mmCIF file of C-alpha atoms in Angstrom:
data_model
loop_
_atom_site.group_PDB
_atom_site.id
_atom_site.type_symbol
_atom_site.label_atom_id
_atom_site.label_comp_id
_atom_site.label_asym_id
_atom_site.label_seq_id
_atom_site.Cartn_x
_atom_site.Cartn_y
_atom_site.Cartn_z
ATOM 1 C CA UNK A 1 121.893 99.359 90.215
ATOM 2 C CA UNK A 2 125.413 98.698 88.623
ATOM 3 C CA UNK A 3 127.273 99.948 91.749
ATOM 4 C CA UNK A 4 125.066 97.904 94.040
ATOM 5 C CA UNK A 5 125.743 94.682 91.806
ATOM 6 C CA UNK A 6 129.482 95.380 91.959
ATOM 7 C CA UNK A 7 129.440 95.770 95.749
ATOM 8 C CA UNK A 8 127.486 92.556 96.302
ATOM 9 C CA UNK A 9 129.825 90.517 94.124
ATOM 10 C CA UNK A 10 132.880 92.193 95.719
ATOM 11 C CA UNK A 11 132.171 91.834 99.336
ATOM 12 C CA UNK A 12 129.835 89.004 99.594
ATOM 13 C CA UNK A 13 131.745 85.682 99.018
ATOM 14 C CA UNK A 14 129.197 83.112 99.909
ATOM 15 C CA UNK A 15 126.566 82.410 97.257
ATOM 16 C CA UNK A 16 123.817 81.630 99.739
ATOM 17 C CA UNK A 17 123.853 85.302 100.917
ATOM 18 C CA UNK A 18 123.337 86.786 97.335
ATOM 19 C CA UNK A 19 119.397 86.279 97.576
ATOM 20 C CA UNK A 20 119.327 87.893 101.011
ATOM 21 C CA UNK A 21 121.310 90.790 99.724
ATOM 22 C CA UNK A 22 119.267 91.362 96.655
ATOM 23 C CA UNK A 23 115.986 90.985 98.746
ATOM 24 C CA UNK A 24 117.358 93.769 101.110
ATOM 25 C CA UNK A 25 118.458 96.025 98.375
ATOM 26 C CA UNK A 26 115.183 95.714 96.338
ATOM 27 C CA UNK A 27 113.139 96.493 99.505
ATOM 28 C CA UNK A 28 115.223 99.382 100.412
ATOM 29 C CA UNK A 29 114.919 100.840 96.733
ATOM 30 C CA UNK A 30 111.181 100.277 96.819
ATOM 31 C CA UNK A 31 110.801 102.243 100.162
ATOM 32 C CA UNK A 32 112.987 105.143 98.939
ATOM 33 C CA UNK A 33 111.318 105.493 95.569
ATOM 34 C CA UNK A 34 107.810 105.462 97.159
ATOM 35 C CA UNK A 35 108.926 108.090 99.814
ATOM 36 C CA UNK A 36 110.331 110.325 97.093
ATOM 37 C CA UNK A 37 107.245 109.988 94.834
ATOM 38 C CA UNK A 38 105.047 110.852 97.956
ATOM 39 C CA UNK A 39 107.203 113.880 98.735
ATOM 40 C CA UNK A 40 106.965 115.195 95.195
ATOM 41 C CA UNK A 41 103.209 114.835 95.049
ATOM 42 C CA UNK A 42 102.990 116.551 98.512
ATOM 43 C CA UNK A 43 105.121 119.375 97.431
ATOM 44 C CA UNK A 44 103.394 119.992 94.046
ATOM 45 C CA UNK A 45 99.876 119.452 95.330
ATOM 46 C CA UNK A 46 100.132 121.030 98.849
ATOM 47 C CA UNK A 47 98.039 118.045 100.155
ATOM 48 C CA UNK A 48 99.165 115.797 102.998
ATOM 49 C CA UNK A 49 99.172 112.032 102.642
ATOM 50 C CA UNK A 50 95.935 111.638 104.730
ATOM 51 C CA UNK A 51 94.272 114.465 102.623
ATOM 52 C CA UNK A 52 95.376 112.910 99.353
ATOM 53 C CA UNK A 53 94.000 109.442 100.527
ATOM 54 C CA UNK A 54 90.624 111.098 101.477
ATOM 55 C CA UNK A 55 90.498 112.723 97.953
ATOM 56 C CA UNK A 56 91.165 109.260 96.438
ATOM 57 C CA UNK A 57 88.239 107.815 98.509
ATOM 58 C CA UNK A 58 85.960 110.491 97.178
ATOM 59 C CA UNK A 59 87.080 110.156 93.581
ATOM 60 C CA UNK A 60 86.446 106.432 93.686
ATOM 61 C CA UNK A 61 82.842 107.204 94.093
ATOM 62 C CA UNK A 62 82.684 109.376 90.875
ATOM 63 C CA UNK A 63 80.515 107.667 88.205
ATOM 64 C CA UNK A 64 81.807 107.145 84.686
ATOM 65 C CA UNK A 65 80.083 109.349 82.201
ATOM 66 C CA UNK A 66 79.989 109.174 78.518
ATOM 67 C CA UNK A 67 83.263 107.500 77.237
ATOM 68 C CA UNK A 68 83.508 109.681 74.250
ATOM 69 C CA UNK A 69 84.554 112.416 76.514
ATOM 70 C CA UNK A 70 87.306 112.821 79.093
ATOM 71 C CA UNK A 71 87.758 114.087 82.627
ATOM 72 C CA UNK A 72 89.676 117.263 83.337
ATOM 73 C CA UNK A 73 92.270 116.153 85.887
ATOM 74 C CA UNK A 74 95.973 116.926 86.516
ATOM 75 C CA UNK A 75 96.462 113.874 88.745
ATOM 76 C CA UNK A 76 96.972 110.558 87.023
ATOM 77 C CA UNK A 77 96.332 108.527 90.260
ATOM 78 C CA UNK A 78 92.766 110.022 90.778
ATOM 79 C CA UNK A 79 91.890 109.029 87.074
ATOM 80 C CA UNK A 80 93.156 105.529 87.560
ATOM 81 C CA UNK A 81 91.530 105.186 91.044
ATOM 82 C CA UNK A 82 88.035 105.718 89.791
ATOM 83 C CA UNK A 83 88.893 104.637 86.974
ATOM 84 C CA UNK A 84 88.146 107.567 84.706
ATOM 85 C CA UNK A 85 89.238 108.558 81.332
ATOM 86 C CA UNK A 86 91.037 111.844 82.043
ATOM 87 C CA UNK A 87 93.616 114.209 80.248
ATOM 88 C CA UNK A 88 95.909 113.544 83.172
ATOM 89 C CA UNK A 89 96.468 109.955 81.982
ATOM 90 C CA UNK A 90 98.140 111.445 79.012
ATOM 91 C CA UNK A 91 101.241 111.808 81.141
ATOM 92 C CA UNK A 92 102.213 108.348 82.158
ATOM 93 C CA UNK A 93 99.679 105.545 81.079
ATOM 94 C CA UNK A 94 99.849 105.716 77.318
ATOM 95 C CA UNK A 95 101.999 105.209 74.296
ATOM 96 C CA UNK A 96 105.015 107.340 74.176
ATOM 97 C CA UNK A 97 103.932 109.035 71.042
ATOM 98 C CA UNK A 98 101.869 111.307 73.190
ATOM 99 C CA UNK A 99 105.032 113.139 73.938
ATOM 100 C CA UNK A 100 104.991 114.415 70.352
ATOM 101 C CA UNK A 101 101.804 116.332 71.272
ATOM 102 C CA UNK A 102 103.323 117.560 74.457
ATOM 103 C CA UNK A 103 106.508 118.676 72.657
ATOM 104 C CA UNK A 104 104.466 120.366 69.982
ATOM 105 C CA UNK A 105 102.278 122.206 72.693
ATOM 106 C CA UNK A 106 105.535 123.040 74.716
ATOM 107 C CA UNK A 107 104.343 121.145 77.676
ATOM 108 C CA UNK A 108 106.966 119.532 79.965
ATOM 109 C CA UNK A 109 106.436 116.185 81.610
ATOM 110 C CA UNK A 110 106.084 116.204 85.439
ATOM 111 C CA UNK A 111 104.141 114.378 88.289
ATOM 112 C CA UNK A 112 101.031 116.347 87.367
ATOM 113 C CA UNK A 113 99.810 117.104 83.828
ATOM 114 C CA UNK A 114 100.437 120.656 82.898
ATOM 115 C CA UNK A 115 97.446 122.469 81.346
ATOM 116 C CA UNK A 116 97.579 123.243 77.717
ATOM 117 C CA UNK A 117 96.798 126.421 75.920
ATOM 118 C CA UNK A 118 93.288 127.714 74.866
ATOM 119 C CA UNK A 119 91.729 124.996 72.787
ATOM 120 C CA UNK A 120 93.387 122.026 74.360
ATOM 121 C CA UNK A 121 90.298 121.039 76.330
ATOM 122 C CA UNK A 122 88.168 120.926 73.102
ATOM 123 C CA UNK A 123 90.984 119.231 71.195
ATOM 124 C CA UNK A 124 91.179 116.435 73.768
ATOM 125 C CA UNK A 125 87.353 116.275 74.367
ATOM 126 C CA UNK A 126 87.605 117.194 77.977
ATOM 127 C CA UNK A 127 83.916 117.637 78.882
ATOM 128 C CA UNK A 128 83.858 116.815 82.585
ATOM 129 C CA UNK A 129 85.655 118.449 85.451
ATOM 130 C CA UNK A 130 85.718 118.024 89.217
ATOM 131 C CA UNK A 131 85.558 120.700 91.920
ATOM 132 C CA UNK A 132 86.434 119.806 95.375
ATOM 133 C CA UNK A 133 85.962 122.015 98.488
ATOM 134 C CA UNK A 134 86.389 121.688 102.321
ATOM 135 C CA UNK A 135 82.714 122.271 102.936
ATOM 136 C CA UNK A 136 81.652 125.254 100.887
ATOM 137 C CA UNK A 137 79.546 124.775 97.845
ATOM 138 C CA UNK A 138 81.547 124.091 94.810
ATOM 139 C CA UNK A 139 81.036 126.606 91.961
ATOM 140 C CA UNK A 140 81.288 125.715 88.248
ATOM 141 C CA UNK A 141 83.745 127.459 85.901
ATOM 142 C CA UNK A 142 80.883 128.835 83.838
ATOM 143 C CA UNK A 143 77.212 129.322 84.844
ATOM 144 C CA UNK A 144 76.197 127.455 81.716
ATOM 145 C CA UNK A 145 77.975 124.270 82.903
ATOM 146 C CA UNK A 146 75.623 121.475 84.186
ATOM 147 C CA UNK A 147 76.075 119.595 87.582
ATOM 148 C CA UNK A 148 76.030 115.871 86.938
ATOM 149 C CA UNK A 149 77.076 114.494 90.298
ATOM 150 C CA UNK A 150 77.571 115.621 93.995
ATOM 151 C CA UNK A 151 79.485 113.773 96.649
ATOM 152 C CA UNK A 152 79.575 114.836 100.323
ATOM 153 C CA UNK A 153 81.980 113.021 102.564
ATOM 154 C CA UNK A 154 81.443 112.151 106.331
ATOM 155 C CA UNK A 155 83.543 115.148 107.177
ATOM 156 C CA UNK A 156 81.477 117.429 105.045
ATOM 157 C CA UNK A 157 83.995 117.751 102.050
ATOM 158 C CA UNK A 158 82.162 118.237 98.854
ATOM 159 C CA UNK A 159 83.012 117.030 95.410
ATOM 160 C CA UNK A 160 81.116 118.015 92.415
ATOM 161 C CA UNK A 161 81.303 116.849 88.801
ATOM 162 C CA UNK A 162 80.298 119.416 86.146
ATOM 163 C CA UNK A 163 79.715 119.097 82.461
ATOM 164 C CA UNK A 164 80.986 121.669 79.884
ATOM 165 C CA UNK A 165 79.040 122.901 76.925
ATOM 166 C CA UNK A 166 80.225 122.801 73.313
ATOM 167 C CA UNK A 167 82.854 120.174 73.603
ATOM 168 C CA UNK A 168 83.487 117.755 70.678
ATOM 169 C CA UNK A 169 83.597 114.173 71.466
ATOM 170 C CA UNK A 170 86.611 111.926 70.550
ATOM 171 C CA UNK A 171 86.430 111.612 66.823
ATOM 172 C CA UNK A 172 85.575 114.698 64.510
ATOM 173 C CA UNK A 173 86.321 115.808 60.937
ATOM 174 C CA UNK A 174 88.476 118.468 59.284
ATOM 175 C CA UNK A 175 88.143 120.399 56.080
ATOM 176 C CA UNK A 176 91.606 122.171 56.423
ATOM 177 C CA UNK A 177 95.207 120.887 57.045
ATOM 178 C CA UNK A 178 98.518 122.424 57.833
ATOM 179 C CA UNK A 179 101.977 121.135 57.350
ATOM 180 C CA UNK A 180 104.121 120.280 60.385
ATOM 181 C CA UNK A 181 106.854 122.564 59.177
ATOM 182 C CA UNK A 182 104.524 125.485 59.146
ATOM 183 C CA UNK A 183 102.833 124.564 62.493
ATOM 184 C CA UNK A 184 106.153 124.486 64.232
ATOM 185 C CA UNK A 185 106.785 128.062 63.326
ATOM 186 C CA UNK A 186 103.525 129.288 65.182
ATOM 187 C CA UNK A 187 103.463 130.765 68.556
ATOM 188 C CA UNK A 188 102.872 127.842 71.019
ATOM 189 C CA UNK A 189 100.025 129.885 72.684
ATOM 190 C CA UNK A 190 97.885 129.325 69.636
ATOM 191 C CA UNK A 191 98.978 125.840 68.603
ATOM 192 C CA UNK A 192 96.155 123.945 70.435
ATOM 193 C CA UNK A 193 93.540 126.076 68.633
ATOM 194 C CA UNK A 194 95.193 125.717 65.258
ATOM 195 C CA UNK A 195 95.128 121.895 65.861
ATOM 196 C CA UNK A 196 91.506 122.214 66.725
ATOM 197 C CA UNK A 197 90.769 123.774 63.397
ATOM 198 C CA UNK A 198 93.384 122.301 60.937
ATOM 199 C CA UNK A 199 94.756 118.703 60.665
ATOM 200 C CA UNK A 200 98.513 118.872 61.259
ATOM 201 C CA UNK A 201 100.241 116.699 58.523
ATOM 202 C CA UNK A 202 103.758 115.517 58.204
ATOM 203 C CA UNK A 203 105.251 117.191 55.299
ATOM 204 C CA UNK A 204 106.116 113.792 53.647
ATOM 205 C CA UNK A 205 102.415 112.948 53.664
ATOM 206 C CA UNK A 206 100.928 115.931 52.099
ATOM 207 C CA UNK A 207 99.939 114.092 48.905
ATOM 208 C CA UNK A 208 97.367 111.975 51.021
ATOM 209 C CA UNK A 209 95.371 115.047 51.844
ATOM 210 C CA UNK A 210 96.030 117.478 48.991
ATOM 211 C CA UNK A 211 92.814 117.988 47.033
ATOM 212 C CA UNK A 212 90.765 116.678 49.827
ATOM 213 C CA UNK A 213 91.428 119.174 52.566
ATOM 214 C CA UNK A 214 92.189 122.949 52.165
ATOM 215 C CA UNK A 215 95.678 123.972 52.954
ATOM 216 C CA UNK A 216 96.430 126.785 55.384
ATOM 217 C CA UNK A 217 99.867 128.162 56.263
ATOM 218 C CA UNK A 218 99.131 130.670 58.999
ATOM 219 C CA UNK A 219 97.122 130.707 62.277
ATOM 220 C CA UNK A 220 94.774 133.350 60.538
ATOM 221 C CA UNK A 221 93.995 131.106 57.732
ATOM 222 C CA UNK A 222 93.243 128.236 60.289
ATOM 223 C CA UNK A 223 90.728 130.562 62.038
ATOM 224 C CA UNK A 224 92.976 131.881 64.707
ATOM 225 C CA UNK A 225 94.068 135.588 64.979
ATOM 226 C CA UNK A 226 96.189 136.861 67.869
ATOM 227 C CA UNK A 227 95.171 133.954 70.090
ATOM 228 C CA UNK A 228 91.450 134.563 69.598
ATOM 229 C CA UNK A 229 89.012 132.055 68.099
ATOM 230 C CA UNK A 230 87.321 133.658 65.025
ATOM 231 C CA UNK A 231 85.667 130.629 63.576
ATOM 232 C CA UNK A 232 85.813 126.872 63.458
ATOM 233 C CA UNK A 233 85.618 125.109 60.157
ATOM 234 C CA UNK A 234 82.409 123.037 59.619
ATOM 235 C CA UNK A 235 82.848 119.423 60.731
ATOM 236 C CA UNK A 236 80.953 116.348 61.884
ATOM 237 C CA UNK A 237 81.657 114.491 65.136
ATOM 238 C CA UNK A 238 81.131 110.970 66.348
ATOM 239 C CA UNK A 239 77.504 110.258 66.879
ATOM 240 C CA UNK A 240 78.154 106.907 68.192
ATOM 241 C CA UNK A 241 81.133 105.770 70.205
ATOM 242 C CA UNK A 242 82.207 102.422 71.800
ATOM 243 C CA UNK A 243 85.312 101.216 73.690
ATOM 244 C CA UNK A 244 86.673 97.754 74.177
ATOM 245 C CA UNK A 245 89.668 96.170 75.721
ATOM 246 C CA UNK A 246 91.418 96.066 72.282
ATOM 247 C CA UNK A 247 90.255 99.266 70.661
ATOM 248 C CA UNK A 248 87.358 101.587 69.889
ATOM 249 C CA UNK A 249 84.887 102.374 67.189
ATOM 250 C CA UNK A 250 83.057 105.459 65.885
ATOM 251 C CA UNK A 251 80.137 106.395 63.581
ATOM 252 C CA UNK A 252 80.567 109.671 61.788
ATOM 253 C CA UNK A 253 78.349 111.114 59.182
ATOM 254 C CA UNK A 254 80.230 113.433 57.008
ATOM 255 C CA UNK A 255 78.896 115.862 54.329
ATOM 256 C CA UNK A 256 82.090 115.566 52.278
ATOM 257 C CA UNK A 257 85.242 113.635 51.897
ATOM 258 C CA UNK A 258 87.642 114.620 54.581
ATOM 259 C CA UNK A 259 89.690 113.187 57.581
ATOM 260 C CA UNK A 260 88.649 112.151 61.004
ATOM 261 C CA UNK A 261 90.773 113.006 63.878
ATOM 262 C CA UNK A 262 91.088 111.031 67.162
ATOM 263 C CA UNK A 263 92.945 112.232 70.234
ATOM 264 C CA UNK A 264 94.168 108.738 70.859
ATOM 265 C CA UNK A 265 98.057 108.285 70.838
ATOM 266 C CA UNK A 266 99.378 106.824 67.621
ATOM 267 C CA UNK A 267 101.138 103.580 67.526
ATOM 268 C CA UNK A 268 102.410 101.283 64.749
ATOM 269 C CA UNK A 269 100.346 98.442 66.163
ATOM 270 C CA UNK A 270 96.935 100.105 65.626
ATOM 271 C CA UNK A 271 94.856 98.780 62.832
ATOM 272 C CA UNK A 272 92.067 100.941 61.413
ATOM 273 C CA UNK A 273 89.155 100.126 59.213
ATOM 274 C CA UNK A 274 86.542 102.534 57.686
ATOM 275 C CA UNK A 275 83.357 100.928 56.455
ATOM 276 C CA UNK A 276 85.043 97.486 56.596
ATOM 277 C CA UNK A 277 88.011 98.620 54.414
ATOM 278 C CA UNK A 278 91.664 99.099 55.797
ATOM 279 C CA UNK A 279 92.553 102.739 56.252
ATOM 280 C CA UNK A 280 95.972 104.209 56.499
ATOM 281 C CA UNK A 281 96.540 106.043 59.817
ATOM 282 C CA UNK A 282 98.289 109.321 59.788
ATOM 283 C CA UNK A 283 100.357 110.329 62.799
ATOM 284 C CA UNK A 284 99.317 113.853 63.542
ATOM 285 C CA UNK A 285 101.391 115.212 66.425
ATOM 286 C CA UNK A 286 101.168 111.985 68.196
ATOM 287 C CA UNK A 287 97.549 111.344 67.544
ATOM 288 C CA UNK A 288 95.619 109.645 64.719
ATOM 289 C CA UNK A 289 93.621 110.545 61.654
ATOM 290 C CA UNK A 290 92.004 108.433 59.022
ATOM 291 C CA UNK A 291 90.269 109.328 55.606
ATOM 292 C CA UNK A 292 86.474 109.380 55.693
ATOM 293 C CA UNK A 293 83.992 109.617 52.738
ATOM 294 C CA UNK A 294 80.885 111.692 52.311
ATOM 295 C CA UNK A 295 77.958 109.890 54.048
ATOM 296 C CA UNK A 296 78.001 107.439 57.085
ATOM 297 C CA UNK A 297 81.477 106.261 58.022
ATOM 298 C CA UNK A 298 81.831 103.280 60.543
ATOM 299 C CA UNK A 299 85.311 103.548 61.824
ATOM 300 C CA UNK A 300 86.994 101.014 63.982
ATOM 301 C CA UNK A 301 90.530 100.843 65.587
ATOM 302 C CA UNK A 302 91.998 97.645 66.950
ATOM 303 C CA UNK A 303 95.233 97.389 68.665
ATOM 304 C CA UNK A 304 97.441 94.331 67.869
ATOM 305 C CA UNK A 305 100.539 93.557 69.932
ATOM 306 C CA UNK A 306 102.769 90.896 68.145
ATOM 307 C CA UNK A 307 104.759 90.699 71.395
ATOM 308 C CA UNK A 308 101.830 89.044 73.244
ATOM 309 C CA UNK A 309 101.741 86.229 70.740
ATOM 310 C CA UNK A 310 105.473 85.747 70.848
ATOM 311 C CA UNK A 311 105.252 85.900 74.841
ATOM 312 C CA UNK A 312 102.453 83.139 74.837
ATOM 313 C CA UNK A 313 104.578 80.951 72.503
ATOM 314 C CA UNK A 314 107.521 81.305 74.847
ATOM 315 C CA UNK A 315 105.379 80.594 77.975
ATOM 316 C CA UNK A 316 103.835 77.456 76.422
ATOM 317 C CA UNK A 317 107.171 76.203 75.252
ATOM 318 C CA UNK A 318 108.673 76.792 78.641
ATOM 319 C CA UNK A 319 105.739 74.964 80.216
ATOM 320 C CA UNK A 320 106.221 71.975 77.849
ATOM 321 C CA UNK A 321 110.011 71.802 78.375
ATOM 322 C CA UNK A 322 109.290 72.027 82.217
ATOM 323 C CA UNK A 323 107.015 69.094 82.034
ATOM 324 C CA UNK A 324 109.611 67.172 80.120
ATOM 325 C CA UNK A 325 112.242 68.051 82.548
ATOM 326 C CA UNK A 326 109.987 66.851 85.497
ATOM 327 C CA UNK A 327 109.134 63.607 83.578
ATOM 328 C CA UNK A 328 112.832 62.866 82.950
ATOM 329 C CA UNK A 329 113.715 63.677 86.500
ATOM 330 C CA UNK A 330 110.930 61.343 87.754
ATOM 331 C CA UNK A 331 112.103 58.581 85.513
ATOM 332 C CA UNK A 332 115.674 58.967 86.415
ATOM 333 C CA UNK A 333 114.707 58.861 90.219
ATOM 334 C CA UNK A 334 112.784 55.754 89.651
ATOM 335 C CA UNK A 335 115.641 54.170 87.706
ATOM 336 C CA UNK A 336 118.017 55.033 90.648
ATOM 337 C CA UNK A 337 115.551 53.493 93.096
ATOM 338 C CA UNK A 338 115.448 50.289 90.858
ATOM 339 C CA UNK A 339 119.119 50.038 90.737
ATOM 340 C CA UNK A 340 119.390 50.633 94.404
ATOM 341 C CA UNK A 341 116.923 47.936 95.110
ATOM 342 C CA UNK A 342 118.828 45.447 92.829
ATOM 343 C CA UNK A 343 122.091 46.195 94.431
ATOM 344 C CA UNK A 344 120.681 45.656 97.958
ATOM 345 C CA UNK A 345 119.125 42.223 96.927
ATOM 346 C CA UNK A 346 122.501 41.307 95.479
ATOM 347 C CA UNK A 347 124.262 42.219 98.662
ATOM 348 C CA UNK A 348 121.818 40.337 100.737
ATOM 349 C CA UNK A 349 122.274 37.220 98.780
ATOM 350 C CA UNK A 350 126.082 37.424 99.027
ATOM 351 C CA UNK A 351 125.923 37.913 102.748
ATOM 352 C CA UNK A 352 123.678 34.685 102.986
ATOM 353 C CA UNK A 353 126.307 32.779 100.812
#
């Protein structure tokens, strides 16, 4: 961009050609970036452009299921086309704090979402998945999985949506915790399962959970041994879940004081309330957790972006200044016309004399 700007100012001397030059360069840049992105997706997916478009058409017919769960999808575009809430959208359409989770799991960012370790689907509440075939009958991952939707295209391609069993919804409680310093020492292959069983807390915030949750320092204490699940601590999950344009809410009935975890990327602009009272949000590997009490807890998260209000003020002020400018311009134009008429009248009188 800097080089192009230098070349335009260096070789184009006439100002009227600047806009044309910029329009040409922006168009070329847009075409090149689109071409490169298409080539990357074709290379990584092995699907042609026409095949990818056909898959998008089928995906757009997928019905949204329970919003407390996500779809299993590596491809962000397919999730956004439907639109569906998928684990693939963790890659590019959310707050940057999600990269804390990806870094903790050893996942690298790419055009497709890389699958996590064992336990990642449960941690991220990935209940639904899609199987696409060129005509043969799609098969579920497990025989216990339930078929919830089947779509057959005009060409005979089949797309089926299956539902996994034993997946926790977004929003569930913990009775154990582990410090980030201890968590980062663990083998990356078991970290997702450890996060599923123990709330990972920054060392500086241990005082918030100490005495409420049981501390564990190893994968074995968290319920994991050599990558195998032994047991998951007793917890309570969301029994009611609602999403809105500015946040979400959950109802959790806990049998003890603890912390509720939500696999929603953390951000300083989130505001949380538990039973109407403001609650402190803990950043747990890029996600969020709040304290809950024994009994029923109504938890609400609302996203407030101060920049939006600032932007509205600027837009309003700009609109007012523009109206003032137009008014002054109009008044000045009328004044010029009036003076012109006076001068014309005076000249005519002089000519008569």
